Short mmCIF file of C-alpha atoms in Angstrom, two decimals:
data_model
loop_
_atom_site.label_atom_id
_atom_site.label_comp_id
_atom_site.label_asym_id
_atom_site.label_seq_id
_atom_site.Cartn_x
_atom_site.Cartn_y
_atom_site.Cartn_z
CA UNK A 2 12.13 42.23 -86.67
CA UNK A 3 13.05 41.71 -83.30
CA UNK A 4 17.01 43.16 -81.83
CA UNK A 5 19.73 41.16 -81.01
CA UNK A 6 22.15 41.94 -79.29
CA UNK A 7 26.24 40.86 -80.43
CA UNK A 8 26.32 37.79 -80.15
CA UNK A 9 23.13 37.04 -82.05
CA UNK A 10 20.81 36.38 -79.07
CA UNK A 11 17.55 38.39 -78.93
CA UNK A 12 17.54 40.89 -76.23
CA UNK A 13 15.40 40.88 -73.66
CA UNK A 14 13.07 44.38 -72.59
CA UNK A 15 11.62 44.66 -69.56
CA UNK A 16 7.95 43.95 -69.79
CA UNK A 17 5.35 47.25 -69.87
CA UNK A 18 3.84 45.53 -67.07
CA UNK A 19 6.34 44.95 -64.55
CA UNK A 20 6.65 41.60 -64.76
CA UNK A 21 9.64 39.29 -66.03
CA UNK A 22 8.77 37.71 -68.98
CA UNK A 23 9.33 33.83 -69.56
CA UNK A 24 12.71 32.30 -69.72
CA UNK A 25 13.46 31.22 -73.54
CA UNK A 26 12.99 27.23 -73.68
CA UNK A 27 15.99 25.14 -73.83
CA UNK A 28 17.20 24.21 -77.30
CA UNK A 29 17.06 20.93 -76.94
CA UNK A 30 13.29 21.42 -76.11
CA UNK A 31 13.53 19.16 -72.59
CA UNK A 32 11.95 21.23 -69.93
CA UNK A 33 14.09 23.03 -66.98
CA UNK A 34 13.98 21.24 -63.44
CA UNK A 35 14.06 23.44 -60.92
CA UNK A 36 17.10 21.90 -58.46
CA UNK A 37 15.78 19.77 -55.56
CA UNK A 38 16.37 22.05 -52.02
CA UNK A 39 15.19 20.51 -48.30
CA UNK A 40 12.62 22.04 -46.34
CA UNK A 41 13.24 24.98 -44.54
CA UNK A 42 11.11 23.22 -41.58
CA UNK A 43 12.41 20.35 -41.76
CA UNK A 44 16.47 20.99 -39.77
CA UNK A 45 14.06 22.45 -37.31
CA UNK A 46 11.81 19.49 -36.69
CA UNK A 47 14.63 17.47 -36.31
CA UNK A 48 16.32 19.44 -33.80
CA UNK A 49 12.79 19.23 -32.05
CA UNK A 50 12.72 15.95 -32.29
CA UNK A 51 16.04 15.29 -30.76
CA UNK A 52 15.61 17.87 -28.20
CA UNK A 53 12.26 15.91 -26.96
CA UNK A 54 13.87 12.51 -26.51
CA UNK A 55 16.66 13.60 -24.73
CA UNK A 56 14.47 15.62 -22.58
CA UNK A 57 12.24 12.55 -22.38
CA UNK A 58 15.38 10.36 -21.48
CA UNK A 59 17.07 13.34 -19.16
CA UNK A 60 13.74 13.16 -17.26
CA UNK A 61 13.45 9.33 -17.13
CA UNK A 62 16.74 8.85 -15.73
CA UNK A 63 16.23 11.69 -13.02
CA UNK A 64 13.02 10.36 -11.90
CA UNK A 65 14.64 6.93 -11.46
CA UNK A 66 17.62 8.35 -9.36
CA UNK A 67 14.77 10.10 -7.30
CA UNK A 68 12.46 7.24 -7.32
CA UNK A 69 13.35 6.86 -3.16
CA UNK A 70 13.77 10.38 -2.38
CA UNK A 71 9.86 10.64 -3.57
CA UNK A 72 8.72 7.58 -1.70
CA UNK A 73 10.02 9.19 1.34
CA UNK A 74 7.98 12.52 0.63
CA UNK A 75 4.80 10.84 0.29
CA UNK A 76 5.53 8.80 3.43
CA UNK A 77 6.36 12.52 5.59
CA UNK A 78 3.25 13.74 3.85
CA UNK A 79 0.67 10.99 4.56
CA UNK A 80 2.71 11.33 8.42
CA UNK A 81 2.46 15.09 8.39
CA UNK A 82 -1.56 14.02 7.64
CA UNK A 83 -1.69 12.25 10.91
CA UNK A 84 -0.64 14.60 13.14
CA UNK A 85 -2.58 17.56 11.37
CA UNK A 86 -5.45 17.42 13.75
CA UNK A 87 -3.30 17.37 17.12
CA UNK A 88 -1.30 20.01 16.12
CA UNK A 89 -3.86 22.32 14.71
CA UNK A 90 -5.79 21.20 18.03
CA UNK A 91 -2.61 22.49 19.95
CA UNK A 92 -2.27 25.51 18.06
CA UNK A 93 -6.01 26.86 18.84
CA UNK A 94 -5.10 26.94 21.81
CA UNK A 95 -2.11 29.25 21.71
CA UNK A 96 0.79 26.94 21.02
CA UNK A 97 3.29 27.55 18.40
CA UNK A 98 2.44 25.00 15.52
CA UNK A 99 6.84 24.70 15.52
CA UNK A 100 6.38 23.38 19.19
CA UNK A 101 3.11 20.96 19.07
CA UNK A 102 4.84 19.36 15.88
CA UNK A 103 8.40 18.74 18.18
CA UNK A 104 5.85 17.67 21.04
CA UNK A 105 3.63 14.88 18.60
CA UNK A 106 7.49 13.90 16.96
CA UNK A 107 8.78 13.44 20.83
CA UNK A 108 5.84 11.30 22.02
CA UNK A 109 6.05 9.23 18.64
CA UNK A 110 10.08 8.74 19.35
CA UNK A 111 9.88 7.76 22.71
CA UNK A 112 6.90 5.40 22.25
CA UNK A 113 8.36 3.95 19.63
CA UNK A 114 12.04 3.50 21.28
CA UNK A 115 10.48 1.80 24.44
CA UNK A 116 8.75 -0.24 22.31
CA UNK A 117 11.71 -1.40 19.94
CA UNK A 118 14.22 -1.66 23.66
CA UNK A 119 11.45 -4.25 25.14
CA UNK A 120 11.33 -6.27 21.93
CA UNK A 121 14.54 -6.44 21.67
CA UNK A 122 15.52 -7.16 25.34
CA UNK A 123 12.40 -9.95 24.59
CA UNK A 124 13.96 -11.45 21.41
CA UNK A 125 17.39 -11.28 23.32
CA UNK A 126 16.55 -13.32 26.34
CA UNK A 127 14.96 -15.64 23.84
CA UNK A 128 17.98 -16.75 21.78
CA UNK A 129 20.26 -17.07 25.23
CA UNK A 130 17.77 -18.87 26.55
CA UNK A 131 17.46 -21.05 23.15
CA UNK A 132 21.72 -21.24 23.16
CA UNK A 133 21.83 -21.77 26.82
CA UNK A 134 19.69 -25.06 26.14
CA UNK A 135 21.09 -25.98 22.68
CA UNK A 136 22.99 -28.78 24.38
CA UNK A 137 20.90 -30.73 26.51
CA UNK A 138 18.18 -30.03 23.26
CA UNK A 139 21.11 -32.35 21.25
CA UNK A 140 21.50 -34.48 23.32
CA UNK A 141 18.14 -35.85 23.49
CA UNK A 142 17.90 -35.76 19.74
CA UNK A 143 20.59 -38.03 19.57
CA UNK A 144 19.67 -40.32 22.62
CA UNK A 145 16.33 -40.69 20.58
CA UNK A 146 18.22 -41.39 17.18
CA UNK A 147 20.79 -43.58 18.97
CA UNK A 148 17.69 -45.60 20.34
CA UNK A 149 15.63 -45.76 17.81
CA UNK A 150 17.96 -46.67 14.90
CA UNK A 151 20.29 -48.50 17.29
CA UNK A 152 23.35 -46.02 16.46
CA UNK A 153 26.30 -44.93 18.62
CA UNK A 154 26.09 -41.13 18.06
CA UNK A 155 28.02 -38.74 20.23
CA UNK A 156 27.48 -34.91 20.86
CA UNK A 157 31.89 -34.18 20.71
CA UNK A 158 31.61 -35.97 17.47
CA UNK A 159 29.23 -34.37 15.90
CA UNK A 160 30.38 -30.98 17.14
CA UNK A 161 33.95 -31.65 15.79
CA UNK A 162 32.34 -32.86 12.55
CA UNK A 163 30.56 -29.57 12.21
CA UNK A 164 33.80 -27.16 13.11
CA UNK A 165 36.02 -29.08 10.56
CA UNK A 166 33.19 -29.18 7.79
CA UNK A 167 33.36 -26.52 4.93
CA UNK A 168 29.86 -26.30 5.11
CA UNK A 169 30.56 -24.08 8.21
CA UNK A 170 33.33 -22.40 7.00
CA UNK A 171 31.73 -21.01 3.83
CA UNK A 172 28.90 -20.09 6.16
CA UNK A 173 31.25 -17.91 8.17
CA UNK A 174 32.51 -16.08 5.49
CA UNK A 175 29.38 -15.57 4.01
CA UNK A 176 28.01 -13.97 7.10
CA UNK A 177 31.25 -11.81 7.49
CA UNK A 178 29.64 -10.26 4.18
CA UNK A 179 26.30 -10.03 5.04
CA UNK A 180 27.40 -7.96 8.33
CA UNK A 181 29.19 -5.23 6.02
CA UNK A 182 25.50 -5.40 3.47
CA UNK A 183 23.90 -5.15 7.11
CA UNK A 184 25.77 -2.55 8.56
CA UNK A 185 24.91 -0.41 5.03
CA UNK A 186 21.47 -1.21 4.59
CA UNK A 187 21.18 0.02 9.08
CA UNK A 188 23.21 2.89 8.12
CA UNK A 189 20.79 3.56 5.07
CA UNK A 190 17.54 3.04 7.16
CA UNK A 191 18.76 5.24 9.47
CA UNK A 192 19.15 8.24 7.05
CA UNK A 193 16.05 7.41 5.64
CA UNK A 194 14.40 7.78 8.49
CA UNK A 195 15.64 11.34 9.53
CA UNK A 196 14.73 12.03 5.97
CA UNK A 197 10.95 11.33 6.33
CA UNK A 198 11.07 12.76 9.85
CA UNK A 199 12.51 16.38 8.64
CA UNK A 200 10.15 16.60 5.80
CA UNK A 201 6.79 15.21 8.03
CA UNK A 202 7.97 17.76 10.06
CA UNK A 203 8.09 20.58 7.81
CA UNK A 204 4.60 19.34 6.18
CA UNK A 205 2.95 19.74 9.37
CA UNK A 206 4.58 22.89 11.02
CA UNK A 207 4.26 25.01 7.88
CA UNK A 208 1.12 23.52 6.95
CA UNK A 209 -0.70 26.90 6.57
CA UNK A 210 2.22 28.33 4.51
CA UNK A 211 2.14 25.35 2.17
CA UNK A 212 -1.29 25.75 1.29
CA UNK A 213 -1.32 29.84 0.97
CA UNK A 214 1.74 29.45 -1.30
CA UNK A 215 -0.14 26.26 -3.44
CA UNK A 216 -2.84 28.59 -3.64
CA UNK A 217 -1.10 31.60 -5.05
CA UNK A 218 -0.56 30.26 -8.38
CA UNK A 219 -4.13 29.25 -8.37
CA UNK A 220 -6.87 30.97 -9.72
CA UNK A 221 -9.86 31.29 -6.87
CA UNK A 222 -12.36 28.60 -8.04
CA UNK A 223 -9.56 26.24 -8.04
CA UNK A 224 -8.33 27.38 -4.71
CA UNK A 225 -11.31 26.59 -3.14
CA UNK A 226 -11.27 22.66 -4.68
CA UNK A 227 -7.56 22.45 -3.06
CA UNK A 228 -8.30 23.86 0.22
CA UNK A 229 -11.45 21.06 0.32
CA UNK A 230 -9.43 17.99 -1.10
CA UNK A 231 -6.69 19.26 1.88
CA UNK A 232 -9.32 19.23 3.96
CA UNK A 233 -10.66 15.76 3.10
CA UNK A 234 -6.82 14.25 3.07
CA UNK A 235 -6.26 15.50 6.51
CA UNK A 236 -9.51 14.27 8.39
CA UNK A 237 -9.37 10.59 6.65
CA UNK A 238 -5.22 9.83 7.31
CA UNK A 239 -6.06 11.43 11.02
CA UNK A 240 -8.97 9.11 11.22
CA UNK A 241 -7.39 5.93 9.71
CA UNK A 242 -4.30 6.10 11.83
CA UNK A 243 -6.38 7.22 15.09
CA UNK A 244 -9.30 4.32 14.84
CA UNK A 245 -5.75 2.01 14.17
CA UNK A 246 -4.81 3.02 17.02
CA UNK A 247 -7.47 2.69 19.18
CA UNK A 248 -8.03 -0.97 17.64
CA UNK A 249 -4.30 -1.67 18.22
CA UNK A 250 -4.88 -0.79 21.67
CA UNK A 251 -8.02 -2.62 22.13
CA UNK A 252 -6.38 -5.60 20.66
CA UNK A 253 -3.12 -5.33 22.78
CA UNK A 254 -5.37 -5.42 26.38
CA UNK A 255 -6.77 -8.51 25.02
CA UNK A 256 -4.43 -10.41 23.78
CA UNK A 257 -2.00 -9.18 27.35
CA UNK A 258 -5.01 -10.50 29.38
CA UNK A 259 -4.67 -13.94 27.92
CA UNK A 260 -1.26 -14.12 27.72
CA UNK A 261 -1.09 -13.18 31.19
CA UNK A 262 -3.15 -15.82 32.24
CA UNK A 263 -1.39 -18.81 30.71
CA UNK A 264 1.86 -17.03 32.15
CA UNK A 265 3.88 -16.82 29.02
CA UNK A 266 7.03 -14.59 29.32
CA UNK A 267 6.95 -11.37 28.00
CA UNK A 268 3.25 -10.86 27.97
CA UNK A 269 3.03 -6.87 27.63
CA UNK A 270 5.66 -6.91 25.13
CA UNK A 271 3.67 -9.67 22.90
CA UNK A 272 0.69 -7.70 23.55
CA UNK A 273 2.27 -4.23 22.23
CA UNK A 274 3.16 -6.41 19.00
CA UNK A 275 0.19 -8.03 18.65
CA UNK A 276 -1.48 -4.66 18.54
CA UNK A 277 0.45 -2.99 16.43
CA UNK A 278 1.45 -5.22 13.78
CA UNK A 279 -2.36 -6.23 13.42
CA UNK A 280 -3.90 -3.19 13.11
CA UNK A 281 -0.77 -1.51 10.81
CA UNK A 282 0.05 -3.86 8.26
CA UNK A 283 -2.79 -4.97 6.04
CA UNK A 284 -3.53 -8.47 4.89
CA UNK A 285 -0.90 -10.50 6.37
CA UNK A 286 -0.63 -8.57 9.99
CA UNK A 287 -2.64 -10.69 11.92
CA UNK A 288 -1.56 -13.79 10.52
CA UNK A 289 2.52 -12.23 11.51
CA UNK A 290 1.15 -10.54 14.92
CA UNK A 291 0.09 -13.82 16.15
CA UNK A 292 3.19 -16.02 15.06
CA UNK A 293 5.65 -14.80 17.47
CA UNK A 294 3.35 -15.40 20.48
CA UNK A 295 2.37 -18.86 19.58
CA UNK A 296 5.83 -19.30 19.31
CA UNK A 297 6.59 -18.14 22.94
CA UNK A 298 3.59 -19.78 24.48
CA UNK A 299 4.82 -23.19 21.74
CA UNK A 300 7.82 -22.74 24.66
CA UNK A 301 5.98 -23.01 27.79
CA UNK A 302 3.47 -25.88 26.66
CA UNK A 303 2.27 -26.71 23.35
CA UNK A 304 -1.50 -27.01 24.53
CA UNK A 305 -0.42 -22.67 25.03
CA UNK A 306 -0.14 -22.28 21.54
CA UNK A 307 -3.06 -23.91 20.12
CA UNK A 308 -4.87 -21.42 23.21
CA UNK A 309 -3.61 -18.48 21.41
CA UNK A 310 -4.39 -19.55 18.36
CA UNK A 311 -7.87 -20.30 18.98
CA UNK A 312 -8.30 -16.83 20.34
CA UNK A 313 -6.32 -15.09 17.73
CA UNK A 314 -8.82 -16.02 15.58
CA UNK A 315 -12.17 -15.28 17.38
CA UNK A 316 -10.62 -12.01 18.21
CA UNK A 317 -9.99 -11.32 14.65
CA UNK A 318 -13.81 -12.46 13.80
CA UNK A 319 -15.01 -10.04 16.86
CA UNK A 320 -12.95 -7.08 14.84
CA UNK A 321 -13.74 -7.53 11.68
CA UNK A 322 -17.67 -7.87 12.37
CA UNK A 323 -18.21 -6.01 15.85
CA UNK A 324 -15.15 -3.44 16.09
CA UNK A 325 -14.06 -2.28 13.27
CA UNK A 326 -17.28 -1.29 11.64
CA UNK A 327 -18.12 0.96 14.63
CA UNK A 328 -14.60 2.52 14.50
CA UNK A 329 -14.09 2.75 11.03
CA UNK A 330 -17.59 3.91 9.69
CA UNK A 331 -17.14 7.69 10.41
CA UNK A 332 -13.49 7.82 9.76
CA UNK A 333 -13.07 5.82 6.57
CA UNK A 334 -16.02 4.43 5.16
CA UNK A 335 -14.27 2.12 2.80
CA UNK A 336 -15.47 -1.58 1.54
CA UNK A 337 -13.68 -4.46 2.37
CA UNK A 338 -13.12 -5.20 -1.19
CA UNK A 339 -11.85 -2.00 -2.48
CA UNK A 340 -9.74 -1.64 0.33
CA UNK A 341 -8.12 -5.17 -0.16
CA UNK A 342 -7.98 -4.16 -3.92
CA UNK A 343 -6.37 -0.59 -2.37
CA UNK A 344 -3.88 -2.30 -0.69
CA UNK A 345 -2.76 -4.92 -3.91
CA UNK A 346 -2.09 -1.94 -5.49
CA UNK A 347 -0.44 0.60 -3.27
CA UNK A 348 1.86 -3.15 -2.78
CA UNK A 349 2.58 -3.41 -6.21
CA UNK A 350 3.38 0.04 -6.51
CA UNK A 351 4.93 1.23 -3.51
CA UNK A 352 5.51 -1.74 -1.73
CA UNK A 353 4.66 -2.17 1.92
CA UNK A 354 4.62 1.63 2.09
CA UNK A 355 2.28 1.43 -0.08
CA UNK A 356 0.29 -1.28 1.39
CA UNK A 357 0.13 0.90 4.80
CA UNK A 358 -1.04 4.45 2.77
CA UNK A 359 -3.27 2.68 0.13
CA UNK A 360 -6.29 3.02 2.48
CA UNK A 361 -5.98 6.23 3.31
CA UNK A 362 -5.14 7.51 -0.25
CA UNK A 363 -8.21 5.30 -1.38
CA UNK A 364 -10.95 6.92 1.21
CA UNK A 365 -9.57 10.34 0.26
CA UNK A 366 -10.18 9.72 -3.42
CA UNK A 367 -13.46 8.23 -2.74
CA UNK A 368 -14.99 11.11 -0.78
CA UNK A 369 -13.54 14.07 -2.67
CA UNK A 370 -15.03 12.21 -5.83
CA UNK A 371 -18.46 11.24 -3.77
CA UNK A 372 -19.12 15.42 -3.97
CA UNK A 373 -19.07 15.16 -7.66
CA UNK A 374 -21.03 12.19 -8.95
CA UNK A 375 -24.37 13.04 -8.74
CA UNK A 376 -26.71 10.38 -7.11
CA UNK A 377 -30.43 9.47 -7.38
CA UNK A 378 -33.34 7.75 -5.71
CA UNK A 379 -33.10 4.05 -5.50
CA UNK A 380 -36.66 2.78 -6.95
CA UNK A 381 -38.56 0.55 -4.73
CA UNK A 382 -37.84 -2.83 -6.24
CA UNK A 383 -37.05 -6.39 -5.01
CA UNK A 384 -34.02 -6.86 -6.93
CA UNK A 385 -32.49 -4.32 -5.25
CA UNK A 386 -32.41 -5.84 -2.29
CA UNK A 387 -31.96 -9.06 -3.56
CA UNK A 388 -34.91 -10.80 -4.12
CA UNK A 389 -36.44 -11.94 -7.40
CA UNK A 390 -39.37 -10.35 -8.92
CA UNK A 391 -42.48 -12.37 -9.66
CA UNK A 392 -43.88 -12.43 -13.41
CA UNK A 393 -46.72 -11.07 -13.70
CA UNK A 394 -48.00 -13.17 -16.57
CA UNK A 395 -48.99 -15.99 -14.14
CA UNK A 396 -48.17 -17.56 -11.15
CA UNK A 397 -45.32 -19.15 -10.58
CA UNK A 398 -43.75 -22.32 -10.93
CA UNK A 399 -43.29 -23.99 -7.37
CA UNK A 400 -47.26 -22.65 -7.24
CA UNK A 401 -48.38 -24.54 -10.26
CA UNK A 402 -46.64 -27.67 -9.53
CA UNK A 403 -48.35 -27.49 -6.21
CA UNK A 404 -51.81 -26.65 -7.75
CA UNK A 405 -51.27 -29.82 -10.32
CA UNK A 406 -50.30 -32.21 -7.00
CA UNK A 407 -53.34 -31.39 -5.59
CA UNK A 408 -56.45 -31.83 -8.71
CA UNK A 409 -57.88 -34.71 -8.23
CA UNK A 410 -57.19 -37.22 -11.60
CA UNK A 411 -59.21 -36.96 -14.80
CA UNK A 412 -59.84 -33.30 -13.64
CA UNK A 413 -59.25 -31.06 -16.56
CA UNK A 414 -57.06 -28.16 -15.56
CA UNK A 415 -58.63 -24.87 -15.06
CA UNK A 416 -57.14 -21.79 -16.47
CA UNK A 417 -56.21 -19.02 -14.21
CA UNK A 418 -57.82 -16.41 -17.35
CA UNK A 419 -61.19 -17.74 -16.93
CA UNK A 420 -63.81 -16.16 -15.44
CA UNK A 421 -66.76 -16.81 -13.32
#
């Protein structure tokens, strides 16, 4: 008979083996749940899970607030690109890189601040000139109105129609505005621009202590793949922007000698801008370059502007075909689709900074890739270069049409299997 304890219940030994022996079965006979408990991983996965999204959304919002700060470093870098080969060419021969980067940056500024004084000078005698001859231009619009439509129009009338009209006076105060939006998106530019400048400098002066420090954390195979792609990045931007500018300045001597001769104003001025904006802004430049000097030469005679028109575009015809590929086939090497395609993109993307470095970018992708895609022998067949293959299970059609023109009627026809 088995003990119990005092109140009746059997007592319960520890078992000879160690081990607890089973718990007694409820009375009712229903059996024990064990009580429900959460995870032990599961606060931690949630606090995971949080932490990711708002890292996720910390990061999304600080990449948008440095969305322009980044555009402006890969504008200094594709810059800093550019001047690579000067300034290393400078610094071979005993120049501090410091100085040959603050000599390129000088010879950029001052080119480009002579260039933006005579534009501006040209576009300034322009609209005198155009205000200066607003009246008498009225006047013979209305003379013509008044004569052909047998009106009695008057210039005072008109003007005092126009200064008492609220058409004009909501015009004022809208542009009272836009010279405050003006004023902060010069002010804006202007910041911008020292921003690129500093960092384009820094890119190129330190060039060989930014790529010994991006090496450092590399191991050596790797090094050896940045040091190469470097490479490749530096001689294609140099090459793009230098066969631009040669181009630019090919195109400028042109388009000055013909301007020259049908003595429009401002001839070297249109000239620099034909040049430049032709050769620098994809797509669209030459279509923009050639506007404004039309529109001078439009001016001086109409028969002018359909001249410069004309030879705006055989001149574009003679540089795409003639120029370009001689200039362009060391340098960049890129086909006209995939850089039209390159430039859609780097638009969509980046805008028209991206438009102007999406040829570059794309001919530096291409060639560090060409090193790595292994090629073969081209086999010696028609189709390749474009010409159909002949079956050899007969001759062809055009031959036996020809063959069945020529058999005399009732003259069975003979196979081309048979044999003597």
């Amino acid at each position: 008979m088995a003990p119990t304890d005092d109140t009746g219940q059997l007592s319960q030994h520890p078992s000879p083996f160690g081990t607890t022996p089973p718990a007694k079965p409820p009375a009712d006979g229903a059996a024990a749940q064990p009580p429900a408990r959460m995870p032990r991983w599961l606060p931690r996965a949630m606090v995971l899970a949080l932490a990711l999204v708002g890292a996720f959304q910390l990061g999304s919002w600080a990449f948008h607030q440095l969305t322009g700060l980044l555009i402006n470093i890969v504008i200094a870098f594709f810059l800093a690109l550019a001047i690579e080969p000067a300034v290393s060419w400078m610094a071979a021969r005993g120049m501090r890189r410091g100085l040959a980067t603050a000599l390129m940056f000088l010879a950029v500024i001052v080119v480009s601040a002579g260039f933006v004084t005579l534009l501006g000078s040209m576009l300034a005698g322009q609209i005198i000139t155009m205000v200066e001859e607003f009246p008498a231009y009225l006047d013979s619009v209305i003379n013509w109105i008044n004569a052909h439509f047998q009106t009695d129009l008057k210039r005072v009338d008109i003007q005092e129609g126009l200064l008492r009209s609220d058409w004009l006076r909501n015009y004022v105060q809208n542009s009272a505005t836009g010279v405050l939006d003006v004023s902060a998106q010069v002010i804006g530019g202007l910041f911008q621009l020292l921003t690129i400048t500093l960092f384009s400098f820094y890119f190129a002066a330190d060039g060989p202590r930014l790529r010994r420090a991006l090496c450092s954390v590399l191991p050596p195979a790797k090094q050896a793949e940045v040091l190469r792609a470097w490479e490749i990045a530096v001689n294609k931007t140099g090459g793009y922007l230098y066969s631009r500018g040669l181009m630019a300045l090919i195109s400028g001597i042109a388009h000055y000698v013909l301007l020259q001769s049908l003595d429009v104003p401002y001839a070297p001025v249109l000239a620099v801008w034909v040049g430049l904006v032709s050769q620098f802004i994809p797509t669209i430049g030459t279509y923009l370059a050639g506007a404004l000097p039309m529109l001078i030469a439009f001016t001086v005679d109409p028969w002018y502007a359909l001249w410069v028109l004309i030879f705006v575009v055989l001149y574009q015809q003679f540089e795409n075909y003639v120029l370009q590929p001689k200039l362009t086939a060391k340098t960049v090497d890129v086909h006209p689709a995939v850089a039209f395609g390159s430039v859609v993109a780097g638009t969509a993307l980046l805008g028209a900074v991206g438009a102007l470095i999406a040829i570059p970018a794309i001919a530096t992708l291409q060639a560090f890739l060409g090193a790595y895609v292994k090629r073969y022998d081209v086999t010696d067949d028609p189709r390749v270069h474009g010409h159909r293959g002949r079956r050899t299970g007969g001759p062809g059609l055009l031959t036996r049409v020809r063959r069945t023109w020529a058999r005399p009627s009732g003259e069975a026809p003979s196979s081309e299997n048979d044999k003597d």
